[in-house]
Every structure is written in structure tokens, then in C-alpha cells.
Short mmCIF file of C-alpha atoms in Angstrom, two decimals:
data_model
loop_
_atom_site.label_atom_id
_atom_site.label_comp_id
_atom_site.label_asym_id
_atom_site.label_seq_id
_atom_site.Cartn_x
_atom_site.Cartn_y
_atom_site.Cartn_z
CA UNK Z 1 28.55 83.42 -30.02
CA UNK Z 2 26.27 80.61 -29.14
CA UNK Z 3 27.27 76.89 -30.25
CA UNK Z 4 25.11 75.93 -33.07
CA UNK Z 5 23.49 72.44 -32.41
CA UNK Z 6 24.69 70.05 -35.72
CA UNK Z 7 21.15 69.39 -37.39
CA UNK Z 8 19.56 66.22 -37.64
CA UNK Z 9 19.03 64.33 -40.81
CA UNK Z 10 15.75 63.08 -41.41
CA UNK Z 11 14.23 60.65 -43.56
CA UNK Z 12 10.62 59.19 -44.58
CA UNK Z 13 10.25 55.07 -44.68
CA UNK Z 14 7.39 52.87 -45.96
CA UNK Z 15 6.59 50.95 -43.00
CA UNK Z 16 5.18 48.28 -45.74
CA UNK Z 17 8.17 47.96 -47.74
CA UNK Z 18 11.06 49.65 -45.87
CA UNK Z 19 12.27 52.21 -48.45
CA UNK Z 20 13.27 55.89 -47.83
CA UNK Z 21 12.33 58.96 -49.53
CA UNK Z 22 14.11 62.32 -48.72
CA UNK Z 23 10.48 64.30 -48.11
CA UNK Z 24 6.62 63.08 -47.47
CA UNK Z 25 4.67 62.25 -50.11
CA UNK Z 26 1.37 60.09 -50.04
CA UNK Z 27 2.57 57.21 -52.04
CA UNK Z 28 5.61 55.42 -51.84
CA UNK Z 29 7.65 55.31 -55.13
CA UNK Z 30 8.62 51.80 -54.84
CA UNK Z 31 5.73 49.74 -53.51
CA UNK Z 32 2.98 51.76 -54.58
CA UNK Z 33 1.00 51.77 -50.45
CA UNK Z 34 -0.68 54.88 -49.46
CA UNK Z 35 0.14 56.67 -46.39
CA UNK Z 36 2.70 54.47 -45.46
CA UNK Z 37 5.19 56.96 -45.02
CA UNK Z 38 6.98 57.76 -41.54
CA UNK Z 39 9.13 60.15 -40.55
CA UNK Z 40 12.48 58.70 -39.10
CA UNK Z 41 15.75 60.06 -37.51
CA UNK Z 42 18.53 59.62 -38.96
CA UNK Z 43 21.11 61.64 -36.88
CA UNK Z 44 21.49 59.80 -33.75
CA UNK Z 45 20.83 56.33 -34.80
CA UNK Z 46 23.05 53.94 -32.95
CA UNK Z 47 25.24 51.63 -34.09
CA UNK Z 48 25.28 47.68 -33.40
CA UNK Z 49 28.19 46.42 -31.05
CA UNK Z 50 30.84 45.46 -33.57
CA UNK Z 51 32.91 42.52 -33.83
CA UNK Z 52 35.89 43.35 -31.85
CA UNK Z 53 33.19 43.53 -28.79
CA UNK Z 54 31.72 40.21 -29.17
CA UNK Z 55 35.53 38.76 -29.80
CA UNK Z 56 36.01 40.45 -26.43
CA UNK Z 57 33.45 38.45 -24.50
CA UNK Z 58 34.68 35.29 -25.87
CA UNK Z 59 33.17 34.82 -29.19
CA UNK Z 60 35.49 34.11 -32.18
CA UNK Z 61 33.12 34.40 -35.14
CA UNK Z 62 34.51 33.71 -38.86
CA UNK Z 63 36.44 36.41 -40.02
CA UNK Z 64 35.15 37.92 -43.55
CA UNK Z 65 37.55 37.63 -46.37
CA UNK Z 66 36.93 36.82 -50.42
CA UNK Z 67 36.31 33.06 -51.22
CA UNK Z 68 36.29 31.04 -53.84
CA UNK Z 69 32.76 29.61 -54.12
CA UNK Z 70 33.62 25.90 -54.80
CA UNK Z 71 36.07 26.24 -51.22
CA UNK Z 72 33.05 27.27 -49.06
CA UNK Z 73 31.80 24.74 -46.52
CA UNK Z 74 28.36 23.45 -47.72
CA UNK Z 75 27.64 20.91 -44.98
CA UNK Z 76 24.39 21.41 -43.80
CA UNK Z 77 23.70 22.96 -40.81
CA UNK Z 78 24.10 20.81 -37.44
CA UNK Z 79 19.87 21.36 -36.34
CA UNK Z 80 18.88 20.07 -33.16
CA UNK Z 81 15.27 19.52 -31.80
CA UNK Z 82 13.03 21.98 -30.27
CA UNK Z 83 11.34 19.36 -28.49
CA UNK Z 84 8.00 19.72 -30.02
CA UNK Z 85 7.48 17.44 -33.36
CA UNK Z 86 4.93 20.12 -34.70
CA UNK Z 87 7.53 22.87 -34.57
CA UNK Z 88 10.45 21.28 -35.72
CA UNK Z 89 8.68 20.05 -39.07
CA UNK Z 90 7.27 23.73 -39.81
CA UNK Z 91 11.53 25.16 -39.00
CA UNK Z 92 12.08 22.76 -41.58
CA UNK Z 93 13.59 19.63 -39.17
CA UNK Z 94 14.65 21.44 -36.33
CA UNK Z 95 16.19 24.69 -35.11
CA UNK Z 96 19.34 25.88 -36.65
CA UNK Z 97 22.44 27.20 -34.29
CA UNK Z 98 22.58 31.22 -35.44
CA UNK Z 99 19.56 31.75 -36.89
CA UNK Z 100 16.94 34.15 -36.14
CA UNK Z 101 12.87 32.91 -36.35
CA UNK Z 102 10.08 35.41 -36.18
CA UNK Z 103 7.32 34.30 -34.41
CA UNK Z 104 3.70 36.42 -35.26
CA UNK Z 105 0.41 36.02 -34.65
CA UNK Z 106 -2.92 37.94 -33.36
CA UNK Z 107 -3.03 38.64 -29.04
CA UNK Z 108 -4.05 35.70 -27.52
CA UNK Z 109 -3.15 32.87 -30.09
CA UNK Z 110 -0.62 31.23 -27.82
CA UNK Z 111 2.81 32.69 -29.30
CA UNK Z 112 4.25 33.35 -25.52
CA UNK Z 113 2.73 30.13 -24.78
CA UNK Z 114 4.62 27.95 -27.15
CA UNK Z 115 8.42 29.76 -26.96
CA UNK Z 116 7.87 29.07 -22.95
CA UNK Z 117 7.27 25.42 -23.18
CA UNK Z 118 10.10 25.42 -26.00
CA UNK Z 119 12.39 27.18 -23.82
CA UNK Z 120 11.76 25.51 -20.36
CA UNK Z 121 11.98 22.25 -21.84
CA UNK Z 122 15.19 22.95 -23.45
CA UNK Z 123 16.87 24.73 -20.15
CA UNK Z 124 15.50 21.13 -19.04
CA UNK Z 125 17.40 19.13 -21.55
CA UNK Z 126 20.58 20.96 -20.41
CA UNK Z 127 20.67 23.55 -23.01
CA UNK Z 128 21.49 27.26 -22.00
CA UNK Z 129 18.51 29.44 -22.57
CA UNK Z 130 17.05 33.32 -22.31
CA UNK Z 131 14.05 34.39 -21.84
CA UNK Z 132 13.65 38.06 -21.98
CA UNK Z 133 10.14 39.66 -21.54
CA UNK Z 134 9.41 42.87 -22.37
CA UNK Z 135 5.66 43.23 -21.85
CA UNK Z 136 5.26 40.74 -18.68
CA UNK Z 137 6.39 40.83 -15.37
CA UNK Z 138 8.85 38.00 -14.06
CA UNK Z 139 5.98 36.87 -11.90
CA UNK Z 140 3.52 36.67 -14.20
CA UNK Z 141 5.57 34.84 -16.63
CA UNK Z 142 6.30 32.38 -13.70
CA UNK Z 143 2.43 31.85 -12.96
CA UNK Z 144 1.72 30.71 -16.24
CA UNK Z 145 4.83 28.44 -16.52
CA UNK Z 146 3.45 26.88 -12.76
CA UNK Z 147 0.01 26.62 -14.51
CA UNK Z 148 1.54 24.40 -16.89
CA UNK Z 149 3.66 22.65 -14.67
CA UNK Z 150 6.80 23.02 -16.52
CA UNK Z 151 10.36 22.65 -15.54
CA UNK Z 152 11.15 26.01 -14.24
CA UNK Z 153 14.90 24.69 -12.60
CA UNK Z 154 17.60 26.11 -15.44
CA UNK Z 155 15.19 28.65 -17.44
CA UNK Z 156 16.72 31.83 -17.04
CA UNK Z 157 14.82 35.35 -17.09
CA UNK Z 158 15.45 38.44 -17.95
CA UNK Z 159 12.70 41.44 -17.77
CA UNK Z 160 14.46 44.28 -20.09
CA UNK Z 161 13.26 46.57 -23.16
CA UNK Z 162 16.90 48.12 -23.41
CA UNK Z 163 18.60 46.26 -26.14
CA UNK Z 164 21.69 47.44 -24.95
CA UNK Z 165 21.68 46.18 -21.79
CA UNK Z 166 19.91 42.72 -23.49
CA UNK Z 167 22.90 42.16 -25.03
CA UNK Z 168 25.23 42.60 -22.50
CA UNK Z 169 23.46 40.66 -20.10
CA UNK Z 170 23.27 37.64 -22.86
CA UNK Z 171 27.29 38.22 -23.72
CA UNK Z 172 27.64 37.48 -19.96
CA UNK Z 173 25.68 34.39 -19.46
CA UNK Z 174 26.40 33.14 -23.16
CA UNK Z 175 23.14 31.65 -24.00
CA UNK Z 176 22.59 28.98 -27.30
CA UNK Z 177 19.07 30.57 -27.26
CA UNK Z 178 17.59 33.52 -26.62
CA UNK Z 179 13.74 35.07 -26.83
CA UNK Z 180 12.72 38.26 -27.43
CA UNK Z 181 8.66 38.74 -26.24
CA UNK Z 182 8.35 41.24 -28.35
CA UNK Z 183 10.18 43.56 -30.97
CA UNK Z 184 7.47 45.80 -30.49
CA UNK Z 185 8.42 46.68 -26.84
CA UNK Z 186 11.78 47.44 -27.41
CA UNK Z 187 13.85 50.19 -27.36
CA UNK Z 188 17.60 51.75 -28.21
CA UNK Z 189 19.35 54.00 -26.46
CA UNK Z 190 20.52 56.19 -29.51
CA UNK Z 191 16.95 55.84 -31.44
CA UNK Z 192 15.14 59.21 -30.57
CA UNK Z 193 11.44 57.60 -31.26
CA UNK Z 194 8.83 55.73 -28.88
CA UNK Z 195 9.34 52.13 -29.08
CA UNK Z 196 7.26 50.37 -31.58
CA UNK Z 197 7.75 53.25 -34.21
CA UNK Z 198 9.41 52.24 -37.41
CA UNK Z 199 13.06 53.03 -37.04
CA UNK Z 200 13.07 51.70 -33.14
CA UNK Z 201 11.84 48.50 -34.44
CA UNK Z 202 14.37 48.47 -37.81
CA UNK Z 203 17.58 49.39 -35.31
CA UNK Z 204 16.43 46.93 -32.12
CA UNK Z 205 15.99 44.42 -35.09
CA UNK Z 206 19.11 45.39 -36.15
CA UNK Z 207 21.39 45.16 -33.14
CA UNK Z 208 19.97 41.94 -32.10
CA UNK Z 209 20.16 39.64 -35.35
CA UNK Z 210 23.95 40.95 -36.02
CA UNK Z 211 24.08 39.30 -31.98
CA UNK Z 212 22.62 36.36 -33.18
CA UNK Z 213 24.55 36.15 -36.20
CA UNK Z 214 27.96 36.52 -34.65
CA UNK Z 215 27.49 34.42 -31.55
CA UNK Z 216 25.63 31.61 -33.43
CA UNK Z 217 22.80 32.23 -31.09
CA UNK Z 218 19.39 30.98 -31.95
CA UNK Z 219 17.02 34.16 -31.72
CA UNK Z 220 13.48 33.89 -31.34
CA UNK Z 221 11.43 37.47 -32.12
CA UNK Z 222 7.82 37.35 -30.88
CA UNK Z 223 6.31 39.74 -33.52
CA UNK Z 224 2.87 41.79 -32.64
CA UNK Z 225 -0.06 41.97 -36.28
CA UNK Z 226 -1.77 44.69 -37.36
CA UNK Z 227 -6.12 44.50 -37.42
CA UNK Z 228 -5.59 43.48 -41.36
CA UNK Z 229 -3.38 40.05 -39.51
CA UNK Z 230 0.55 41.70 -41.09
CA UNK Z 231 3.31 42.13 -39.08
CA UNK Z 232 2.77 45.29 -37.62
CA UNK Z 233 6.34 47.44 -38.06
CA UNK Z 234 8.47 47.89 -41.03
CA UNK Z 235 8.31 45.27 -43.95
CA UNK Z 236 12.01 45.35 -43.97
CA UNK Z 237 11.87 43.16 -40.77
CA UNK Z 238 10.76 40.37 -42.51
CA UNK Z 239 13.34 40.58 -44.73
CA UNK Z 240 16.50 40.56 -42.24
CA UNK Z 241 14.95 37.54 -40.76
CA UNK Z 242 15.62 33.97 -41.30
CA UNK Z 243 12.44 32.40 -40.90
CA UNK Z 244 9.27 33.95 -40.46
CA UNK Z 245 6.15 32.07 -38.90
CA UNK Z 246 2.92 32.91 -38.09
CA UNK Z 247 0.51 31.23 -35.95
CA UNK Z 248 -3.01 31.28 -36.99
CA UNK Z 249 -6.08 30.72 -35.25
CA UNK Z 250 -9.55 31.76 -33.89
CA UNK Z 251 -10.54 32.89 -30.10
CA UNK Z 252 -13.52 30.92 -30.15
CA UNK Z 253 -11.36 27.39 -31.44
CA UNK Z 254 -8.64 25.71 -29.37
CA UNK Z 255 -6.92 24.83 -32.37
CA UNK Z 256 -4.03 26.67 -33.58
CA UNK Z 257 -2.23 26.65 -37.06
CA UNK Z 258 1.73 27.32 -37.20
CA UNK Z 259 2.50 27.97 -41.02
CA UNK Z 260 5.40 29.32 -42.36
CA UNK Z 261 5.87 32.08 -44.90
CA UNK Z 262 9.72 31.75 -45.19
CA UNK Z 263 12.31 29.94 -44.50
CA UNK Z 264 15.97 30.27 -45.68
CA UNK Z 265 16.53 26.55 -44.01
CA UNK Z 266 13.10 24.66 -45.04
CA UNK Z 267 10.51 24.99 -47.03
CA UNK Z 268 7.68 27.28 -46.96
CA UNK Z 269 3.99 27.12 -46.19
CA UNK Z 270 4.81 24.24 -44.31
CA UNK Z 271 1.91 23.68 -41.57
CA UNK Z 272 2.35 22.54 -37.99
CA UNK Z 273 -0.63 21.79 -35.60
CA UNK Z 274 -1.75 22.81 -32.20
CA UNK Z 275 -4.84 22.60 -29.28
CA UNK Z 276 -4.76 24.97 -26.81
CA UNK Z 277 -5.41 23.17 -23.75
CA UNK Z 278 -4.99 23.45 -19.95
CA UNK Z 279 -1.63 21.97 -20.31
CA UNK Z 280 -0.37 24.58 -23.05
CA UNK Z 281 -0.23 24.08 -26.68
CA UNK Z 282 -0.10 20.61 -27.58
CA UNK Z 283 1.21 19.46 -30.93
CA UNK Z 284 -1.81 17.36 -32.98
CA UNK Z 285 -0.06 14.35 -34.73
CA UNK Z 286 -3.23 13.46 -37.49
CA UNK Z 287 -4.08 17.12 -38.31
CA UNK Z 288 -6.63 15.10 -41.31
CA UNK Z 289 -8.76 13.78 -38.45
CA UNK Z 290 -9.25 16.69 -36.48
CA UNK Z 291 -11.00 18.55 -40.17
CA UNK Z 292 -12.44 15.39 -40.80
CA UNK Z 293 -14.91 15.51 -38.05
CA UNK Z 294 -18.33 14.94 -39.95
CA UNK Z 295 -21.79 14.32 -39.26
CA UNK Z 296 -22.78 11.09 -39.38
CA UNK Z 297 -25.78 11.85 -42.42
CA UNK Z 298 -24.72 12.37 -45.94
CA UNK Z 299 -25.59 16.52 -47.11
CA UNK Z 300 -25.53 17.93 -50.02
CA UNK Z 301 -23.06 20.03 -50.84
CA UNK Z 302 -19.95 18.50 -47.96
CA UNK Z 303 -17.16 17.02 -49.89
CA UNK Z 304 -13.29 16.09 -48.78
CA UNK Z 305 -10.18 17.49 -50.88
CA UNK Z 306 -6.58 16.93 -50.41
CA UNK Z 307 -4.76 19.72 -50.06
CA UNK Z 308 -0.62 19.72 -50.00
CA UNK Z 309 0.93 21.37 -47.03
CA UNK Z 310 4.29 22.01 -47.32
CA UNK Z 311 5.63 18.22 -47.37
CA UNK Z 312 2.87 16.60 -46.29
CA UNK Z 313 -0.62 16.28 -47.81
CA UNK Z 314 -3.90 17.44 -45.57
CA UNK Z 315 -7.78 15.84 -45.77
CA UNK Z 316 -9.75 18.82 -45.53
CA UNK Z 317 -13.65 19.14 -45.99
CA UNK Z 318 -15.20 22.05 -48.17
CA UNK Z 319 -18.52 23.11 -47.64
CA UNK Z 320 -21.05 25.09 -50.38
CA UNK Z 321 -24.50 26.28 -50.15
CA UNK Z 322 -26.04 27.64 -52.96
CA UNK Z 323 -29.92 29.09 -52.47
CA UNK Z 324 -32.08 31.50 -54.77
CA UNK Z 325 -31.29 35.18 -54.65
CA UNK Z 326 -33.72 37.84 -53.56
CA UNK Z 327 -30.60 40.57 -54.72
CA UNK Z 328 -30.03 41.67 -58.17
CA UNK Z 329 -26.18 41.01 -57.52
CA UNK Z 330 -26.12 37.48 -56.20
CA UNK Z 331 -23.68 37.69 -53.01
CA UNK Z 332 -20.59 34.93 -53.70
CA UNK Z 333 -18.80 34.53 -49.91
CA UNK Z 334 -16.09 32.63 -49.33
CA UNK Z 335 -14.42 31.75 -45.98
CA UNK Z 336 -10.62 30.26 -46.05
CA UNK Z 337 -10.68 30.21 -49.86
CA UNK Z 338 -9.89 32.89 -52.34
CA UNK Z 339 -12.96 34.82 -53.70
CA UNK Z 340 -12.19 35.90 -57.44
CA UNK Z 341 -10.89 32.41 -58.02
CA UNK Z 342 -14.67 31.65 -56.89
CA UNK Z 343 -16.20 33.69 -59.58
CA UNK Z 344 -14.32 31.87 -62.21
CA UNK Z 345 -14.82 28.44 -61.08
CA UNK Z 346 -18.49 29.29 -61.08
CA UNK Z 347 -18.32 31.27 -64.98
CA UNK Z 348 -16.23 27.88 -66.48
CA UNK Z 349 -19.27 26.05 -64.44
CA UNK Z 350 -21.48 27.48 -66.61
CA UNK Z 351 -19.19 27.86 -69.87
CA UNK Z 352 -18.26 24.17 -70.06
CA UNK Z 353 -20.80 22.11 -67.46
CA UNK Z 354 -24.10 23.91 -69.18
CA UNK Z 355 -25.36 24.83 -65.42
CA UNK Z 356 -26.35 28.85 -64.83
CA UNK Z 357 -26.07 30.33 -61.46
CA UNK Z 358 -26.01 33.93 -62.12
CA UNK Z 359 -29.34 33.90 -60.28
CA UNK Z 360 -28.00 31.71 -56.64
CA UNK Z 361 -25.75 33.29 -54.05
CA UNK Z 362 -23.06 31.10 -53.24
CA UNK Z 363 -21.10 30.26 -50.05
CA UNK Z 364 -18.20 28.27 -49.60
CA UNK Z 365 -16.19 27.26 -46.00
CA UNK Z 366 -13.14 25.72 -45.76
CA UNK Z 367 -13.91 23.69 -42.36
CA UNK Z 368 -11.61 23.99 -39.13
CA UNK Z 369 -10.56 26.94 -40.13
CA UNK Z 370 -7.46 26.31 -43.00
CA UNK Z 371 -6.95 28.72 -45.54
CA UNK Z 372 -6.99 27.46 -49.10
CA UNK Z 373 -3.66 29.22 -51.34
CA UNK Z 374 -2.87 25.75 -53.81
CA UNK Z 375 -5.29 25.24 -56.84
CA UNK Z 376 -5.61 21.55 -55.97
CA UNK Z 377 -8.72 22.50 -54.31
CA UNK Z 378 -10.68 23.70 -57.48
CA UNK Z 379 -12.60 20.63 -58.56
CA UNK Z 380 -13.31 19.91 -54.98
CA UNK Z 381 -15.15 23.44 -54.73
CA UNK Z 382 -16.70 23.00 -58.08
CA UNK Z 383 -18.48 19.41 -57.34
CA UNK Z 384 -19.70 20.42 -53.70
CA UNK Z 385 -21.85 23.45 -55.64
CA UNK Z 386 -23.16 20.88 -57.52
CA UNK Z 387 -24.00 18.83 -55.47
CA UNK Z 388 -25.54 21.74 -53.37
CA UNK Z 389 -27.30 23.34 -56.37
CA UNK Z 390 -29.30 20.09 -57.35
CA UNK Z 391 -29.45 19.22 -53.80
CA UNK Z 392 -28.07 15.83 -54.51
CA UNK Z 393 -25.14 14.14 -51.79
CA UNK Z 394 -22.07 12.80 -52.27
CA UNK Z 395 -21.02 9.66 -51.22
CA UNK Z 396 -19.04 10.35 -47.27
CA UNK Z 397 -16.11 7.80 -48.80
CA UNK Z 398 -15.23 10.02 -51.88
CA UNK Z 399 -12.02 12.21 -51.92
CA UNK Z 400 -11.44 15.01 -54.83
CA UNK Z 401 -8.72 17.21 -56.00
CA UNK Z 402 -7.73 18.25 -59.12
CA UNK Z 403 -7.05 22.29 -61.07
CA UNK Z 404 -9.49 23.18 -63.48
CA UNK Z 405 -8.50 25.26 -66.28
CA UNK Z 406 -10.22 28.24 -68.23
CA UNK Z 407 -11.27 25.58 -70.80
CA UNK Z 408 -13.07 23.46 -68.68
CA UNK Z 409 -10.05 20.79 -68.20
CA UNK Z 410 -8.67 19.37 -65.57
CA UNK Z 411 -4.88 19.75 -64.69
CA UNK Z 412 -2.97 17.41 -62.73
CA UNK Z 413 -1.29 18.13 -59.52
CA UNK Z 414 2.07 17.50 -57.61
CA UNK Z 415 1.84 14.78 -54.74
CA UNK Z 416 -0.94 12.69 -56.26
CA UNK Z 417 0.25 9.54 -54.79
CA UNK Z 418 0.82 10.75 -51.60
CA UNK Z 419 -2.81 12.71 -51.89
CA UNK Z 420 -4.26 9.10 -52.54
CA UNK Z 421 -2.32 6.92 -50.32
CA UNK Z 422 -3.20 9.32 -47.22
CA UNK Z 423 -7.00 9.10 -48.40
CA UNK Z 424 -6.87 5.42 -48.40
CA UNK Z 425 -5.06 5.52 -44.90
CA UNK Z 426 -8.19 8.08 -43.35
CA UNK Z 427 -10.71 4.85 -45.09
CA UNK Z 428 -11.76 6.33 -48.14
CA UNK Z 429 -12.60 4.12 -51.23
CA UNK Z 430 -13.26 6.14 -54.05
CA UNK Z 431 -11.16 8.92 -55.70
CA UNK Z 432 -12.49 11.11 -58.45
CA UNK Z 433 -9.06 13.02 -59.70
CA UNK Z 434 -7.22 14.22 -62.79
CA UNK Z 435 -6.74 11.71 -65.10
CA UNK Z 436 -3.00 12.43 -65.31
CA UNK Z 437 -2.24 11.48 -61.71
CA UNK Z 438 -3.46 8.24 -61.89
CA UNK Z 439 -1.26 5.77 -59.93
CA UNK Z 440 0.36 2.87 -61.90
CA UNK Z 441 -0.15 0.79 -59.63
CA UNK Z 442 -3.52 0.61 -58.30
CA UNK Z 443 -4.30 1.44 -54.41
CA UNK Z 444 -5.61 -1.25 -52.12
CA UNK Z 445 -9.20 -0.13 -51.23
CA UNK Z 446 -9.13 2.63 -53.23
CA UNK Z 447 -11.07 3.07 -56.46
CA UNK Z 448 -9.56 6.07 -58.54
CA UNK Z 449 -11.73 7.23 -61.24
CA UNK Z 450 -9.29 9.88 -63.73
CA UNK Z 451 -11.49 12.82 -65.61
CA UNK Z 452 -9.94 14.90 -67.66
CA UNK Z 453 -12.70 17.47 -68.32
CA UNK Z 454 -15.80 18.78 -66.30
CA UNK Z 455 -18.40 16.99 -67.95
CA UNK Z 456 -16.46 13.72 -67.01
CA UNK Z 457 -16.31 15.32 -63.64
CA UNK Z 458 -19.94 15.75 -63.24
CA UNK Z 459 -21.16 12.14 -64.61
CA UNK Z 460 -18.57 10.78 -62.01
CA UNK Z 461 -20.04 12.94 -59.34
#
């Protein structure tokens, strides 16, 4: 009688949110995404090397046991410096001995870039480092690092997609960091799937943060996007993470924008930037000056807002144009700002400022490329389609920020002395903001005029 083969077990996960459902079905049951689901082997699914191996090759590792909260160590965690300002601040002050950082962005933005500078200047500095490359060749990683001219003396590389063998390579030469370029590319030996599919990414993941976590290795994933700009893979990924970062930033611009979207040792949305020059990605210490480059004539419409990034505050300038419309539905485009919060600006414009643009289109730009998420930015928006819409400047040394409500108020917002004293730094003298963050004590060559509803807005304006 023939040997019957054991059968293998079989499951369907939402690559957007990572849960499994026993059969196909169009919509996933917990997040709601269509056609999302992917079918994923279960039977054959290796495990991760377990502790007892890594204790092998030399690594102790704290042994679990029950704990009283109050005994637990809460020191922080000894960081040390990456080597590039920019990168430390978005980390959250530096990189953190076991944990594992995510690094996404769109092809070309620089992400291989940046984590070979890191790397080569840290094998430089005398730390032991890993590069592993999964979708370049050795040589071609070692062109662009002579392009650079970086130290290429103690970096050492690795060209593998076998987690596996990854490991055991970096359990051999016991590295305090380690890079991954990418997840994507991977593969495990016991994952019956193409690399890149769902549960190849999940396990790889898997394997190599419970490496990370029980070496205290610093792991650095290079992470490919989907066209929409998500982290192509599972949404679990994100999750098992410990920081995740993506770096933003257009083909046709040199600049590039680091921002994080979490971090278990910082704090989030923090913003770090870069140019793209011949000499790699170089960190830009006065990010305010590089959005602040204006025309020398006043236009209508061109104002400067203070947004809050992370922990530091950020001189942007907003741009609006508002003309007649030939359509019946009056278009209403916005580029690095959110477009519903657009229409209601524009229907409290009208509600509580008496002006009527149901008639205009209306386009708004965020310049150099940022993308607006804080409210701080409302009044800003709202005065530069004034000013467009009666065709009337501004004065080029007036900075604005402020919330406006549904009832035509104006809300205050955190960091309104730091907003103000890095306007008066960047020259500005005049300051039209919410009446409840005005400073105490007054700025020296600033002039801060407080409003607390739109009209007083407007007449300031």
C-alpha cells in the first residue's frame, strides 16, 4: 500500500493587516480591505533558530522568567551615534543596541545609499558591521561605495538571500550591526513560496528580528513600497518592528525627507533632512531655509507657516491660487496637504469670513515637497486664499499658524514659543497667531498680533 503524503495545512492572510482566515473570501473580516487575501502554507513553515543555538555560538541572552514590575531594569537604553546628525534625531538620539529599524522608501530615493555611508563609516569608527545584499552584486555595491569615496577597510559583505545561511554567517563573525538590502529578496529554506510572497516575507522577518533580539544586534531591514507609496508585504511587518522609517522624496528633487512613523525608542513623525549629491546623501542642518527659498517680489497668495516636526518646529511656505471656474464643479487640488480638510476651511471661509467661492477652483502647494498631517497649518492656508482671491500680497516678513475651528475660531497650538522664536531666528518681524499662544514675554524683533476669530484674522491680514 502506497505511503500517504501527510497533507498540508493552508491558510489565507491579509497582506494589509496580517490576519488569517481558514478559506478565501473577498474581504477580510478584521480590516475590512478587498482582495487582500493570500493563500499561505502552513505545513512546512520553518522554525527560527532557538535559544540554545545562539547560547551555543557565544551569546548569553537574558533568560525569561516572571518579574515583578517595580524589579525590572528601567535604565534607558545605552544609544550610540550613527554618525549622521539627521539620522540619529529621526531614531530618536541615536541607534539602540538590539533593535530592529525598517528602512522604506520608493526605488531610487537613496535608502541603499544612506545604510552604506552609515555602515562604512561605522566599520570605520571600529565598530563590527554586515552588510548583506540581496539584490546587488558585491561589485556593484563596491563601485558605488568608491564613487563616494568612503572607507571601504573594515566593512564587511555578504551577498546571500538564504536567511539561514545569513544567520550563520553573522553568528560566526558576531556583528553589533547588521543590514538586510531587502526583505523582499529573501528567502527560507522551509517556506514553500517565491520570495517576496506574504508568508516568505512574515517567516524571513521572523527568523531575523528573534536574531536581532537575542544577540542585541542592531538590524537594519531595507523595505521595498507598493505604487500607492505602503510597504509592500504583509502589514504585520510593521508591527514586529521597532522603528519604522520611510524616506520620502521626488526623482526630479535632490532633496530627500526621512520621517518616521514609529518608534518604540523616540518619538514619531520626527523629520530628518537630506540632498542627494555626488558625495551621497548629505544631512541638511537648517531644513527652514532650504523651503524658504522665495522670490524676491511679493505675490499674492505665498505665505510662511510653522509647522511642528516631531521636536523641532519647520518654516514652510504654502502656496494658493484661486481663478474663476469654467466647470460646474469647481476643481479644489491640493498637493502635500489634506483635501477634505480643504473643503472645510473654504465652507467656514464663507460661513464666518462672508467671502463665497463656490464659483473659483482652488489650488494649494505645500512648497519643497513636505506633506502637511498637524492642523497648525489651517489659518496659514486660509489667509494665502485670501490673499489670492482679492489678489492682494502679504507682507514677505509675516509668519502664520494657528487651527481654525467649525465656528470660525481660532485654536491655539503646542510649541508656540518655539514656532515664534525660530521665525524670529529665519528674520521675520511680524506674527499673526492664536491669541492664546501669545508669549509673555515679548520677542525681540518680532511683532505678534493674537486673533481669536477669522474676522480678526482677515483685518490683520
Amino acid at each position: 500500500m502506497p505511503k500517504l503524503m501527510p497533507k498540508t495545512k493552508t491558510a489565507y492572510v491579509c497582506s494589509e493587516c496580517g490576519a488569517e482566515h481558514s478559506q478565501w473570501q473577498g474581504q477580510c473580516a478584521v480590516c475590512g480591505a478587498w482582495n487582500t487575501l493570500v493563500q499561505v502554507n502552513l505545513g512546512n513553515s520553518s522554525s527560527p533558530a532557538s535559544r540554545a543555538d545562539f547560547r551555543r555560538q557565544g551569546y548569553a541572552g537574558e533568560q525569561a522568567s516572571v518579574r515583578i514590575l517595580a524589579d525590572v531594569d528601567v535604565q534607558s537604553q545605552p544609544r550610540f551615534s550613527s554618525t549622521i546628525g539627521e539620522l540619529d534625531r529621526v531614531l530618536g538620539g541615536g541607534v539602540v543596541p538590539g533593535s530592529v529599524v525598517l528602512i522604506g522608501g520608493n526605488p531610487g530615493a537613496g535608502k541603499s545609499t544612506l545604510l552604506l555611508q552609515v555602515m562604512c563609516q561605522l566599520a570605520a569608527a571600529g565598530r563590527s558591521a554586515l552588510y548583506v545584499t540581496g539584490e546587488e552584486s558585491l561589485r556593484q555595491v563596491g563601485m558605488r561605495a568608491q564613487r563616494l569615496d568612503l572607507p571601504r577597510e573594515q566593512l564587511k559583505m555578504f551577498a546571500e538571500t538564504n536567511v539561514e545561511q545569513i544567520t550563520r554567517t553573522a553568528l560566526e563573525h558576531k556583528p553589533e550591526l547588521v543590514v538586510v538590502d531587502s526583505i523582499q529578496v529573501m528567502h527560507s529554506s522551509g517556506v514553500p513560496s517565491a520570495p517576496g510572497s506574504v508568508s516568505q516575507v512574515r517567516e524571513c522577518a521572523a527568523y531575523l528580528i528573534q536574531y536581532a533580539k537575542q544577540t542585541n544586534t542592531v538590524l537594519l531591514l531595507v523595505g521595498h513600497v507598493t505604487k500607492e507609496g505602503n510597504l509592500a508585504g504583509p502589514k504585520v511587518l510593521e508591527h514586529m518592528i521597532d522603528c519604522f522609517v520611510m524616506l520620502e522624496g521626488d526623482t526630479d528633487s535632490k532633496y530627500r525627507i526621512l520621517r518616521s512613523h514609529k518608534n518604540r525608542f523616540g518619538a514619531i513623525n520626527e523629520l530628518g533632512v537630506f540632498a542627494m549629491t555626488e558625495q551621497g546623501m548629505v544631512e541638511v542642518k537648517n531644513p527652514s531655509a532650504i523651503f524658504l527659498a522665495r522670490t524676491e517680489e511679493e505675490s499674492a497668495g505665498s505665505l510662511v507657516m510653522v509647522l511642528w516636526e516631531g521636536t523641532r518646529p519647520l518654516l514652510v511656505e504654502i502656496q494658493a491660487l484661486v481663478d474663476n471656474s469654467p466647470l460646474g464643479n469647481p476643481r479644489r487640488v491640493t498637493v502635500g496637504l489634506e483635501q477634505n480638510r480643504l473643503a472645510m476651511l473654504l465652507a467656514v471661509l464663507h460661513r464666518h469670513g462672508g467671502l463665497f467661492m463656490a464659483d473659483q477652483d482652488v489650488f494649494v502647494n505645500a512648497v519643497g515637497g513636505v506633506k502637511v498631517s498637524e492642523t497648525s497649518a489651517d489659518l496659514a492656508l486660509l489667509l494665502a486664499i485670501v490673499s489670492s482671491f482679492k489678489d492682494s500680497p502679504v507682507d514677505r516678513q509675516t509668519v502664520v499658524f494657528g487651527e481654525v475651528g467649525l465656528a470660525g475660531e481660532i485654536r491655539p497650538v503646542p510649541g508656540g514659543q518655539e514656532r515664534l522664536r525660530e521665525a524670529a531666528k529665519h528674520g521675520f518681524t511680524r506674527a499673526i497667531i492664536p491669541k492664546a499662544n501669545e508669549p509673555k514675554k515679548a520677542i525681540k524683533g518680532l511683532k505678534v498680533v493674537g486673533v481669536s476669530k477669522i474676522t480678526q484674522a482677515l483685518d490683520a491680514l
